[in-house]
mmCIF file with all atom_site columns, C-alpha atoms in Angstrom:
data_model
loop_
_atom_site.group_PDB
_atom_site.id
_atom_site.type_symbol
_atom_site.label_atom_id
_atom_site.label_alt_id
_atom_site.label_comp_id
_atom_site.label_asym_id
_atom_site.label_entity_id
_atom_site.label_seq_id
_atom_site.pdbx_PDB_ins_code
_atom_site.Cartn_x
_atom_site.Cartn_y
_atom_site.Cartn_z
_atom_site.occupancy
_atom_site.B_iso_or_equiv
_atom_site.pdbx_formal_charge
_atom_site.auth_seq_id
_atom_site.auth_comp_id
_atom_site.auth_asym_id
_atom_site.auth_atom_id
_atom_site.pdbx_PDB_model_num
ATOM 1   C CA . MET W 1 1   ? -20.997 -4.340  21.841 1.00 93.00 ? 1   MET W CA 1
ATOM 2   C CA . LYS W 1 2   ? -24.361 -3.636  20.203 1.00 96.00 ? 2   LYS W CA 1
ATOM 3   C CA . LYS W 1 3   ? -24.336 -1.057  17.418 1.00 97.00 ? 3   LYS W CA 1
ATOM 4   C CA . ILE W 1 4   ? -26.872 1.799   17.366 1.00 98.00 ? 4   ILE W CA 1
ATOM 5   C CA . VAL W 1 5   ? -27.472 4.069   14.380 1.00 98.00 ? 5   VAL W CA 1
ATOM 6   C CA . VAL W 1 6   ? -29.477 7.255   15.003 1.00 98.00 ? 6   VAL W CA 1
ATOM 7   C CA . PHE W 1 7   ? -31.450 9.149   12.346 1.00 98.00 ? 7   PHE W CA 1
ATOM 8   C CA . ALA W 1 8   ? -32.191 12.803  13.165 1.00 97.00 ? 8   ALA W CA 1
ATOM 9   C CA . SER W 1 9   ? -33.271 15.882  11.208 1.00 94.00 ? 9   SER W CA 1
ATOM 10  C CA . GLY W 1 10  ? -32.830 18.752  13.643 1.00 93.00 ? 10  GLY W CA 1
ATOM 11  C CA . SER W 1 11  ? -31.132 19.952  16.783 1.00 94.00 ? 11  SER W CA 1
ATOM 12  C CA . GLY W 1 12  ? -30.175 16.478  17.952 1.00 96.00 ? 12  GLY W CA 1
ATOM 13  C CA . THR W 1 13  ? -30.701 16.829  21.698 1.00 96.00 ? 13  THR W CA 1
ATOM 14  C CA . ASN W 1 14  ? -32.136 13.316  21.896 1.00 97.00 ? 14  ASN W CA 1
ATOM 15  C CA . ALA W 1 15  ? -29.365 11.941  19.671 1.00 97.00 ? 15  ALA W CA 1
ATOM 16  C CA . GLU W 1 16  ? -26.690 13.550  21.850 1.00 97.00 ? 16  GLU W CA 1
ATOM 17  C CA . ASN W 1 17  ? -28.363 12.266  25.006 1.00 97.00 ? 17  ASN W CA 1
ATOM 18  C CA . ILE W 1 18  ? -28.333 8.731   23.566 1.00 97.00 ? 18  ILE W CA 1
ATOM 19  C CA . ILE W 1 19  ? -24.672 9.063   22.521 1.00 97.00 ? 19  ILE W CA 1
ATOM 20  C CA . LYS W 1 20  ? -23.663 10.200  26.012 1.00 96.00 ? 20  LYS W CA 1
ATOM 21  C CA . TYR W 1 21  ? -25.808 7.588   27.760 1.00 96.00 ? 21  TYR W CA 1
ATOM 22  C CA . PHE W 1 22  ? -24.005 4.770   25.948 1.00 96.00 ? 22  PHE W CA 1
ATOM 23  C CA . LYS W 1 23  ? -20.496 6.281   26.084 1.00 92.00 ? 23  LYS W CA 1
ATOM 24  C CA . SER W 1 24  ? -19.658 4.481   29.308 1.00 80.00 ? 24  SER W CA 1
ATOM 25  C CA . GLY W 1 25  ? -22.063 1.624   28.783 1.00 76.00 ? 25  GLY W CA 1
ATOM 26  C CA . THR W 1 26  ? -21.253 -1.994  28.315 1.00 79.00 ? 26  THR W CA 1
ATOM 27  C CA . ILE W 1 27  ? -24.145 -3.042  26.091 1.00 94.00 ? 27  ILE W CA 1
ATOM 28  C CA . GLY W 1 28  ? -24.050 -0.684  23.138 1.00 95.00 ? 28  GLY W CA 1
ATOM 29  C CA . GLU W 1 29  ? -22.741 2.420   21.438 1.00 96.00 ? 29  GLU W CA 1
ATOM 30  C CA . VAL W 1 30  ? -23.895 4.908   18.830 1.00 97.00 ? 30  VAL W CA 1
ATOM 31  C CA . VAL W 1 31  ? -21.752 4.168   15.774 1.00 97.00 ? 31  VAL W CA 1
ATOM 32  C CA . GLY W 1 32  ? -23.327 6.631   13.363 1.00 98.00 ? 32  GLY W CA 1
ATOM 33  C CA . ILE W 1 33  ? -25.640 9.586   12.976 1.00 98.00 ? 33  ILE W CA 1
ATOM 34  C CA . PHE W 1 34  ? -27.614 9.801   9.722  1.00 98.00 ? 34  PHE W CA 1
ATOM 35  C CA . THR W 1 35  ? -29.279 13.086  8.772  1.00 97.00 ? 35  THR W CA 1
ATOM 36  C CA . ASN W 1 36  ? -31.179 14.475  5.809  1.00 96.00 ? 36  ASN W CA 1
ATOM 37  C CA . ASN W 1 37  ? -30.407 18.069  6.835  1.00 96.00 ? 37  ASN W CA 1
ATOM 38  C CA . ALA W 1 38  ? -26.930 19.391  6.001  1.00 96.00 ? 38  ALA W CA 1
ATOM 39  C CA . ASN W 1 39  ? -27.537 22.314  8.397  1.00 96.00 ? 39  ASN W CA 1
ATOM 40  C CA . ALA W 1 40  ? -28.821 20.262  11.335 1.00 96.00 ? 40  ALA W CA 1
ATOM 41  C CA . LYS W 1 41  ? -27.282 20.950  14.731 1.00 97.00 ? 41  LYS W CA 1
ATOM 42  C CA . VAL W 1 42  ? -27.137 17.175  15.274 1.00 97.00 ? 42  VAL W CA 1
ATOM 43  C CA . ILE W 1 43  ? -24.052 17.142  12.979 1.00 97.00 ? 43  ILE W CA 1
ATOM 44  C CA . GLU W 1 44  ? -22.105 19.377  15.363 1.00 97.00 ? 44  GLU W CA 1
ATOM 45  C CA . ARG W 1 45  ? -23.312 17.366  18.372 1.00 97.00 ? 45  ARG W CA 1
ATOM 46  C CA . ALA W 1 46  ? -22.180 14.106  16.743 1.00 97.00 ? 46  ALA W CA 1
ATOM 47  C CA . LYS W 1 47  ? -18.767 15.510  15.803 1.00 97.00 ? 47  LYS W CA 1
ATOM 48  C CA . ASN W 1 48  ? -18.274 16.847  19.342 1.00 97.00 ? 48  ASN W CA 1
ATOM 49  C CA . ASN W 1 49  ? -18.825 13.296  20.562 1.00 97.00 ? 49  ASN W CA 1
ATOM 50  C CA . ALA W 1 50  ? -16.620 11.683  17.868 1.00 97.00 ? 50  ALA W CA 1
ATOM 51  C CA . VAL W 1 51  ? -19.535 9.907   16.177 1.00 97.00 ? 51  VAL W CA 1
ATOM 52  C CA . PRO W 1 52  ? -19.400 9.598   12.369 1.00 98.00 ? 52  PRO W CA 1
ATOM 53  C CA . VAL W 1 53  ? -22.096 11.466  10.417 1.00 98.00 ? 53  VAL W CA 1
ATOM 54  C CA . GLU W 1 54  ? -23.747 10.494  7.152  1.00 97.00 ? 54  GLU W CA 1
ATOM 55  C CA . ILE W 1 55  ? -25.595 13.316  5.370  1.00 97.00 ? 55  ILE W CA 1
ATOM 56  C CA . PHE W 1 56  ? -28.014 12.302  2.641  1.00 96.00 ? 56  PHE W CA 1
ATOM 57  C CA . THR W 1 57  ? -30.745 13.824  0.506  1.00 93.00 ? 57  THR W CA 1
ATOM 58  C CA . LYS W 1 58  ? -34.401 12.861  0.516  1.00 91.00 ? 58  LYS W CA 1
ATOM 59  C CA . THR W 1 59  ? -33.844 11.163  -2.853 1.00 91.00 ? 59  THR W CA 1
ATOM 60  C CA . GLU W 1 60  ? -30.893 9.174   -1.497 1.00 92.00 ? 60  GLU W CA 1
ATOM 61  C CA . LEU W 1 61  ? -33.005 7.998   1.437  1.00 92.00 ? 61  LEU W CA 1
ATOM 62  C CA . TYR W 1 62  ? -35.188 5.993   -0.921 1.00 90.00 ? 62  TYR W CA 1
ATOM 63  C CA . GLU W 1 63  ? -32.360 4.627   -3.072 1.00 85.00 ? 63  GLU W CA 1
ATOM 64  C CA . SER W 1 64  ? -30.423 1.458   -2.313 1.00 79.00 ? 64  SER W CA 1
ATOM 65  C CA . ASP W 1 65  ? -27.149 3.311   -1.567 1.00 87.00 ? 65  ASP W CA 1
ATOM 66  C CA . LEU W 1 66  ? -28.298 4.341   1.901  1.00 92.00 ? 66  LEU W CA 1
ATOM 67  C CA . LEU W 1 67  ? -29.463 0.815   2.703  1.00 94.00 ? 67  LEU W CA 1
ATOM 68  C CA . GLN W 1 68  ? -26.051 -0.451  1.573  1.00 93.00 ? 68  GLN W CA 1
ATOM 69  C CA . LYS W 1 69  ? -24.335 2.007   3.930  1.00 95.00 ? 69  LYS W CA 1
ATOM 70  C CA . ILE W 1 70  ? -26.537 0.790   6.790  1.00 97.00 ? 70  ILE W CA 1
ATOM 71  C CA . ASN W 1 71  ? -25.816 -2.829  5.836  1.00 96.00 ? 71  ASN W CA 1
ATOM 72  C CA . THR W 1 72  ? -22.087 -2.093  6.044  1.00 96.00 ? 72  THR W CA 1
ATOM 73  C CA . ILE W 1 73  ? -22.580 -1.072  9.683  1.00 97.00 ? 73  ILE W CA 1
ATOM 74  C CA . GLN W 1 74  ? -24.986 -3.949  10.504 1.00 97.00 ? 74  GLN W CA 1
ATOM 75  C CA . PRO W 1 75  ? -26.682 -2.067  13.363 1.00 98.00 ? 75  PRO W CA 1
ATOM 76  C CA . ASP W 1 76  ? -28.480 -3.934  16.103 1.00 97.00 ? 76  ASP W CA 1
ATOM 77  C CA . LEU W 1 77  ? -30.916 -1.025  16.433 1.00 98.00 ? 77  LEU W CA 1
ATOM 78  C CA . ILE W 1 78  ? -31.874 1.948   14.271 1.00 98.00 ? 78  ILE W CA 1
ATOM 79  C CA . VAL W 1 79  ? -33.253 4.818   16.339 1.00 98.00 ? 79  VAL W CA 1
ATOM 80  C CA . LEU W 1 80  ? -35.296 7.663   14.867 1.00 98.00 ? 80  LEU W CA 1
ATOM 81  C CA . ALA W 1 81  ? -34.838 10.679  17.132 1.00 96.00 ? 81  ALA W CA 1
ATOM 82  C CA . GLY W 1 82  ? -36.542 13.659  15.587 1.00 92.00 ? 82  GLY W CA 1
ATOM 83  C CA . PHE W 1 83  ? -36.310 12.259  12.075 1.00 94.00 ? 83  PHE W CA 1
ATOM 84  C CA . LEU W 1 84  ? -39.054 13.874  10.020 1.00 89.00 ? 84  LEU W CA 1
ATOM 85  C CA . LEU W 1 85  ? -39.160 11.904  6.757  1.00 91.00 ? 85  LEU W CA 1
ATOM 86  C CA . LYS W 1 86  ? -41.158 8.743   6.142  1.00 92.00 ? 86  LYS W CA 1
ATOM 87  C CA . PHE W 1 87  ? -38.813 5.826   6.648  1.00 94.00 ? 87  PHE W CA 1
ATOM 88  C CA . PRO W 1 88  ? -38.251 3.720   3.504  1.00 95.00 ? 88  PRO W CA 1
ATOM 89  C CA . ASP W 1 89  ? -39.962 0.349   3.200  1.00 95.00 ? 89  ASP W CA 1
ATOM 90  C CA . ALA W 1 90  ? -36.724 -1.263  1.957  1.00 95.00 ? 90  ALA W CA 1
ATOM 91  C CA . ILE W 1 91  ? -34.889 -0.425  5.198  1.00 96.00 ? 91  ILE W CA 1
ATOM 92  C CA . ILE W 1 92  ? -37.900 -1.446  7.327  1.00 97.00 ? 92  ILE W CA 1
ATOM 93  C CA . GLU W 1 93  ? -38.012 -4.813  5.520  1.00 96.00 ? 93  GLU W CA 1
ATOM 94  C CA . ALA W 1 94  ? -34.243 -5.295  5.932  1.00 96.00 ? 94  ALA W CA 1
ATOM 95  C CA . TYR W 1 95  ? -34.378 -4.559  9.686  1.00 97.00 ? 95  TYR W CA 1
ATOM 96  C CA . PRO W 1 96  ? -37.661 -5.924  11.048 1.00 95.00 ? 96  PRO W CA 1
ATOM 97  C CA . ASP W 1 97  ? -38.246 -5.069  14.721 1.00 95.00 ? 97  ASP W CA 1
ATOM 98  C CA . LYS W 1 98  ? -34.926 -3.221  14.803 1.00 97.00 ? 98  LYS W CA 1
ATOM 99  C CA . ILE W 1 99  ? -36.167 0.301   14.009 1.00 98.00 ? 99  ILE W CA 1
ATOM 100 C CA . ILE W 1 100 ? -37.756 2.444   16.704 1.00 98.00 ? 100 ILE W CA 1
ATOM 101 C CA . ASN W 1 101 ? -39.090 5.996   16.889 1.00 97.00 ? 101 ASN W CA 1
ATOM 102 C CA . ILE W 1 102 ? -40.035 8.378   19.661 1.00 97.00 ? 102 ILE W CA 1
ATOM 103 C CA . HIS W 1 103 ? -43.218 10.417  19.274 1.00 96.00 ? 103 HIS W CA 1
ATOM 104 C CA . PRO W 1 104 ? -44.072 13.451  21.445 1.00 97.00 ? 104 PRO W CA 1
ATOM 105 C CA . ALA W 1 105 ? -47.632 12.345  22.275 1.00 98.00 ? 105 ALA W CA 1
ATOM 106 C CA . LEU W 1 106 ? -49.544 9.335   23.528 1.00 98.00 ? 106 LEU W CA 1
ATOM 107 C CA . LEU W 1 107 ? -50.232 7.432   20.331 1.00 98.00 ? 107 LEU W CA 1
ATOM 108 C CA . PRO W 1 108 ? -52.572 6.723   18.671 1.00 96.00 ? 108 PRO W CA 1
ATOM 109 C CA . LYS W 1 109 ? -53.624 10.314  19.465 1.00 96.00 ? 109 LYS W CA 1
ATOM 110 C CA . TYR W 1 110 ? -51.804 13.101  17.621 1.00 97.00 ? 110 TYR W CA 1
ATOM 111 C CA . GLY W 1 111 ? -49.855 10.853  15.285 1.00 95.00 ? 111 GLY W CA 1
ATOM 112 C CA . GLY W 1 112 ? -49.479 10.703  11.528 1.00 92.00 ? 112 GLY W CA 1
ATOM 113 C CA . LYS W 1 113 ? -48.068 12.830  8.745  1.00 89.00 ? 113 LYS W CA 1
ATOM 114 C CA . GLY W 1 114 ? -47.345 16.402  9.799  1.00 89.00 ? 114 GLY W CA 1
ATOM 115 C CA . MET W 1 115 ? -47.731 15.655  13.519 1.00 94.00 ? 115 MET W CA 1
ATOM 116 C CA . TYR W 1 116 ? -44.331 16.395  14.989 1.00 93.00 ? 116 TYR W CA 1
ATOM 117 C CA . GLY W 1 117 ? -42.759 18.835  17.432 1.00 92.00 ? 117 GLY W CA 1
ATOM 118 C CA . MET W 1 118 ? -44.693 22.020  18.118 1.00 96.00 ? 118 MET W CA 1
ATOM 119 C CA . HIS W 1 119 ? -47.527 20.930  15.790 1.00 97.00 ? 119 HIS W CA 1
ATOM 120 C CA . VAL W 1 120 ? -48.321 18.187  18.314 1.00 97.00 ? 120 VAL W CA 1
ATOM 121 C CA . HIS W 1 121 ? -47.967 20.423  21.374 1.00 98.00 ? 121 HIS W CA 1
ATOM 122 C CA . LYS W 1 122 ? -50.187 23.149  19.883 1.00 98.00 ? 122 LYS W CA 1
ATOM 123 C CA . ALA W 1 123 ? -52.889 20.588  19.044 1.00 98.00 ? 123 ALA W CA 1
ATOM 124 C CA . ILE W 1 124 ? -52.778 19.185  22.582 1.00 98.00 ? 124 ILE W CA 1
ATOM 125 C CA . VAL W 1 125 ? -53.171 22.652  24.145 1.00 98.00 ? 125 VAL W CA 1
ATOM 126 C CA . GLU W 1 126 ? -55.880 23.708  21.653 1.00 97.00 ? 126 GLU W CA 1
ATOM 127 C CA . ASN W 1 127 ? -57.849 20.527  22.373 1.00 97.00 ? 127 ASN W CA 1
ATOM 128 C CA . LYS W 1 128 ? -57.514 21.092  26.129 1.00 97.00 ? 128 LYS W CA 1
ATOM 129 C CA . GLU W 1 129 ? -56.032 17.658  26.755 1.00 98.00 ? 129 GLU W CA 1
ATOM 130 C CA . ARG W 1 130 ? -55.383 16.925  30.429 1.00 98.00 ? 130 ARG W CA 1
ATOM 131 C CA . GLU W 1 131 ? -52.415 14.683  29.729 1.00 98.00 ? 131 GLU W CA 1
ATOM 132 C CA . THR W 1 132 ? -49.882 13.977  27.058 1.00 98.00 ? 132 THR W CA 1
ATOM 133 C CA . GLY W 1 133 ? -46.597 12.116  27.001 1.00 98.00 ? 133 GLY W CA 1
ATOM 134 C CA . ILE W 1 134 ? -44.174 10.170  24.863 1.00 98.00 ? 134 ILE W CA 1
ATOM 135 C CA . THR W 1 135 ? -44.564 6.991   22.872 1.00 98.00 ? 135 THR W CA 1
ATOM 136 C CA . ILE W 1 136 ? -41.622 4.865   21.825 1.00 98.00 ? 136 ILE W CA 1
ATOM 137 C CA . HIS W 1 137 ? -42.702 2.475   19.097 1.00 98.00 ? 137 HIS W CA 1
ATOM 138 C CA . TYR W 1 138 ? -41.471 0.200   16.354 1.00 98.00 ? 138 TYR W CA 1
ATOM 139 C CA . VAL W 1 139 ? -41.429 1.722   12.884 1.00 97.00 ? 139 VAL W CA 1
ATOM 140 C CA . ASN W 1 140 ? -43.587 0.198   10.181 1.00 95.00 ? 140 ASN W CA 1
ATOM 141 C CA . GLU W 1 141 ? -44.699 1.385   6.739  1.00 93.00 ? 141 GLU W CA 1
ATOM 142 C CA . ASN W 1 142 ? -47.177 3.920   8.189  1.00 91.00 ? 142 ASN W CA 1
ATOM 143 C CA . TYR W 1 143 ? -46.418 7.060   10.213 1.00 90.00 ? 143 TYR W CA 1
ATOM 144 C CA . ASP W 1 144 ? -46.663 6.395   13.951 1.00 94.00 ? 144 ASP W CA 1
ATOM 145 C CA . GLU W 1 145 ? -48.558 3.103   13.620 1.00 94.00 ? 145 GLU W CA 1
ATOM 146 C CA . GLY W 1 146 ? -45.922 0.583   14.686 1.00 96.00 ? 146 GLY W CA 1
ATOM 147 C CA . ALA W 1 147 ? -46.357 -1.478  17.844 1.00 97.00 ? 147 ALA W CA 1
ATOM 148 C CA . THR W 1 148 ? -45.936 0.503   21.063 1.00 98.00 ? 148 THR W CA 1
ATOM 149 C CA . ILE W 1 149 ? -42.896 -0.357  23.179 1.00 98.00 ? 149 ILE W CA 1
ATOM 150 C CA . PHE W 1 150 ? -43.239 2.267   25.938 1.00 98.00 ? 150 PHE W CA 1
ATOM 151 C CA . GLN W 1 151 ? -45.421 5.205   26.946 1.00 98.00 ? 151 GLN W CA 1
ATOM 152 C CA . LYS W 1 152 ? -45.052 7.726   29.760 1.00 98.00 ? 152 LYS W CA 1
ATOM 153 C CA . GLN W 1 153 ? -47.676 10.338  30.658 1.00 98.00 ? 153 GLN W CA 1
ATOM 154 C CA . VAL W 1 154 ? -47.394 13.864  31.975 1.00 98.00 ? 154 VAL W CA 1
ATOM 155 C CA . THR W 1 155 ? -50.152 16.209  33.161 1.00 98.00 ? 155 THR W CA 1
ATOM 156 C CA . VAL W 1 156 ? -51.138 19.180  31.027 1.00 98.00 ? 156 VAL W CA 1
ATOM 157 C CA . LEU W 1 157 ? -52.370 22.123  33.092 1.00 98.00 ? 157 LEU W CA 1
ATOM 158 C CA . GLY W 1 158 ? -54.976 24.535  31.785 1.00 96.00 ? 158 GLY W CA 1
ATOM 159 C CA . THR W 1 159 ? -52.351 27.283  31.970 1.00 97.00 ? 159 THR W CA 1
ATOM 160 C CA . ASP W 1 160 ? -49.724 25.358  29.942 1.00 98.00 ? 160 ASP W CA 1
ATOM 161 C CA . THR W 1 161 ? -48.633 26.858  26.647 1.00 98.00 ? 161 THR W CA 1
ATOM 162 C CA . PRO W 1 162 ? -47.362 24.670  23.787 1.00 98.00 ? 162 PRO W CA 1
ATOM 163 C CA . GLU W 1 163 ? -43.835 25.717  24.822 1.00 98.00 ? 163 GLU W CA 1
ATOM 164 C CA . VAL W 1 164 ? -44.405 24.485  28.389 1.00 98.00 ? 164 VAL W CA 1
ATOM 165 C CA . VAL W 1 165 ? -45.785 21.200  27.044 1.00 98.00 ? 165 VAL W CA 1
ATOM 166 C CA . ALA W 1 166 ? -42.692 20.912  24.816 1.00 97.00 ? 166 ALA W CA 1
ATOM 167 C CA . GLU W 1 167 ? -40.449 21.291  27.880 1.00 98.00 ? 167 GLU W CA 1
ATOM 168 C CA . LYS W 1 168 ? -42.359 18.583  29.758 1.00 98.00 ? 168 LYS W CA 1
ATOM 169 C CA . ILE W 1 169 ? -42.080 16.223  26.773 1.00 98.00 ? 169 ILE W CA 1
ATOM 170 C CA . HIS W 1 170 ? -38.374 16.962  26.372 1.00 97.00 ? 170 HIS W CA 1
ATOM 171 C CA . GLU W 1 171 ? -37.782 15.999  30.008 1.00 98.00 ? 171 GLU W CA 1
ATOM 172 C CA . LEU W 1 172 ? -39.568 12.676  29.457 1.00 98.00 ? 172 LEU W CA 1
ATOM 173 C CA . GLU W 1 173 ? -37.592 12.015  26.262 1.00 97.00 ? 173 GLU W CA 1
ATOM 174 C CA . GLN W 1 174 ? -34.264 12.723  27.948 1.00 97.00 ? 174 GLN W CA 1
ATOM 175 C CA . LYS W 1 175 ? -35.102 10.529  30.946 1.00 97.00 ? 175 LYS W CA 1
ATOM 176 C CA . TYR W 1 176 ? -36.704 7.506   29.280 1.00 98.00 ? 176 TYR W CA 1
ATOM 177 C CA . PHE W 1 177 ? -35.533 7.171   25.656 1.00 98.00 ? 177 PHE W CA 1
ATOM 178 C CA . PRO W 1 178 ? -31.962 5.941   26.355 1.00 97.00 ? 178 PRO W CA 1
ATOM 179 C CA . ALA W 1 179 ? -33.152 3.555   29.081 1.00 96.00 ? 179 ALA W CA 1
ATOM 180 C CA . VAL W 1 180 ? -35.765 2.005   26.762 1.00 97.00 ? 180 VAL W CA 1
ATOM 181 C CA . ILE W 1 181 ? -33.086 1.596   24.073 1.00 97.00 ? 181 ILE W CA 1
ATOM 182 C CA . GLU W 1 182 ? -30.841 -0.137  26.620 1.00 96.00 ? 182 GLU W CA 1
ATOM 183 C CA . ASP W 1 183 ? -33.681 -2.484  27.636 1.00 96.00 ? 183 ASP W CA 1
ATOM 184 C CA . LEU W 1 184 ? -34.308 -3.365  23.976 1.00 97.00 ? 184 LEU W CA 1
ATOM 185 C CA . LEU W 1 185 ? -30.632 -4.115  23.401 1.00 96.00 ? 185 LEU W CA 1
ATOM 186 C CA . LYS W 1 186 ? -30.530 -6.316  26.509 1.00 94.00 ? 186 LYS W CA 1
ATOM 187 C CA . ALA W 1 187 ? -33.638 -8.183  25.327 1.00 93.00 ? 187 ALA W CA 1
ATOM 188 C CA . LYS W 1 188 ? -31.969 -8.827  21.958 1.00 80.00 ? 188 LYS W CA 1
ATOM 189 C CA . SER W 1 189 ? -28.823 -10.252 23.618 1.00 74.00 ? 189 SER W CA 1
#
């Protein structure tokens, strides 16, 4: 059984969706949720699904202790699902091509530091984009610049608010993120 570790900073809807997707699966399972936010709703979601949680500070993220905890698990894939901090180079180097992220836009557009969640959706509406989507990509040392694994588009109507765009993106994330993770795990078998 392949081991998945999920990093999340917020509500954890994507993390919970991934946990549930792999609950009855045969290829992998979520063996841990890591969060930098002691008040994140993802903690409750993980506990409700009997998944261990590791809470850490921003300082601890960049120290070797967190890498050692990850090494103890030996995950086959590290998934960033709404994780807002820059991922440490030491962990990226230790797990090459085993760390992925989901971004709520079609990269390379609307990526980089500070471009997450509603910030992205507002920019898309303000710039009158006709489409947006999700990008699942490998994580490297730069925000949102790792190699693209998967993209899926959705139409943006002239009447769409950032909140409507957020709903459309959330639907894409829920539908495609777990399936792409499963495909990656199968490819690594």
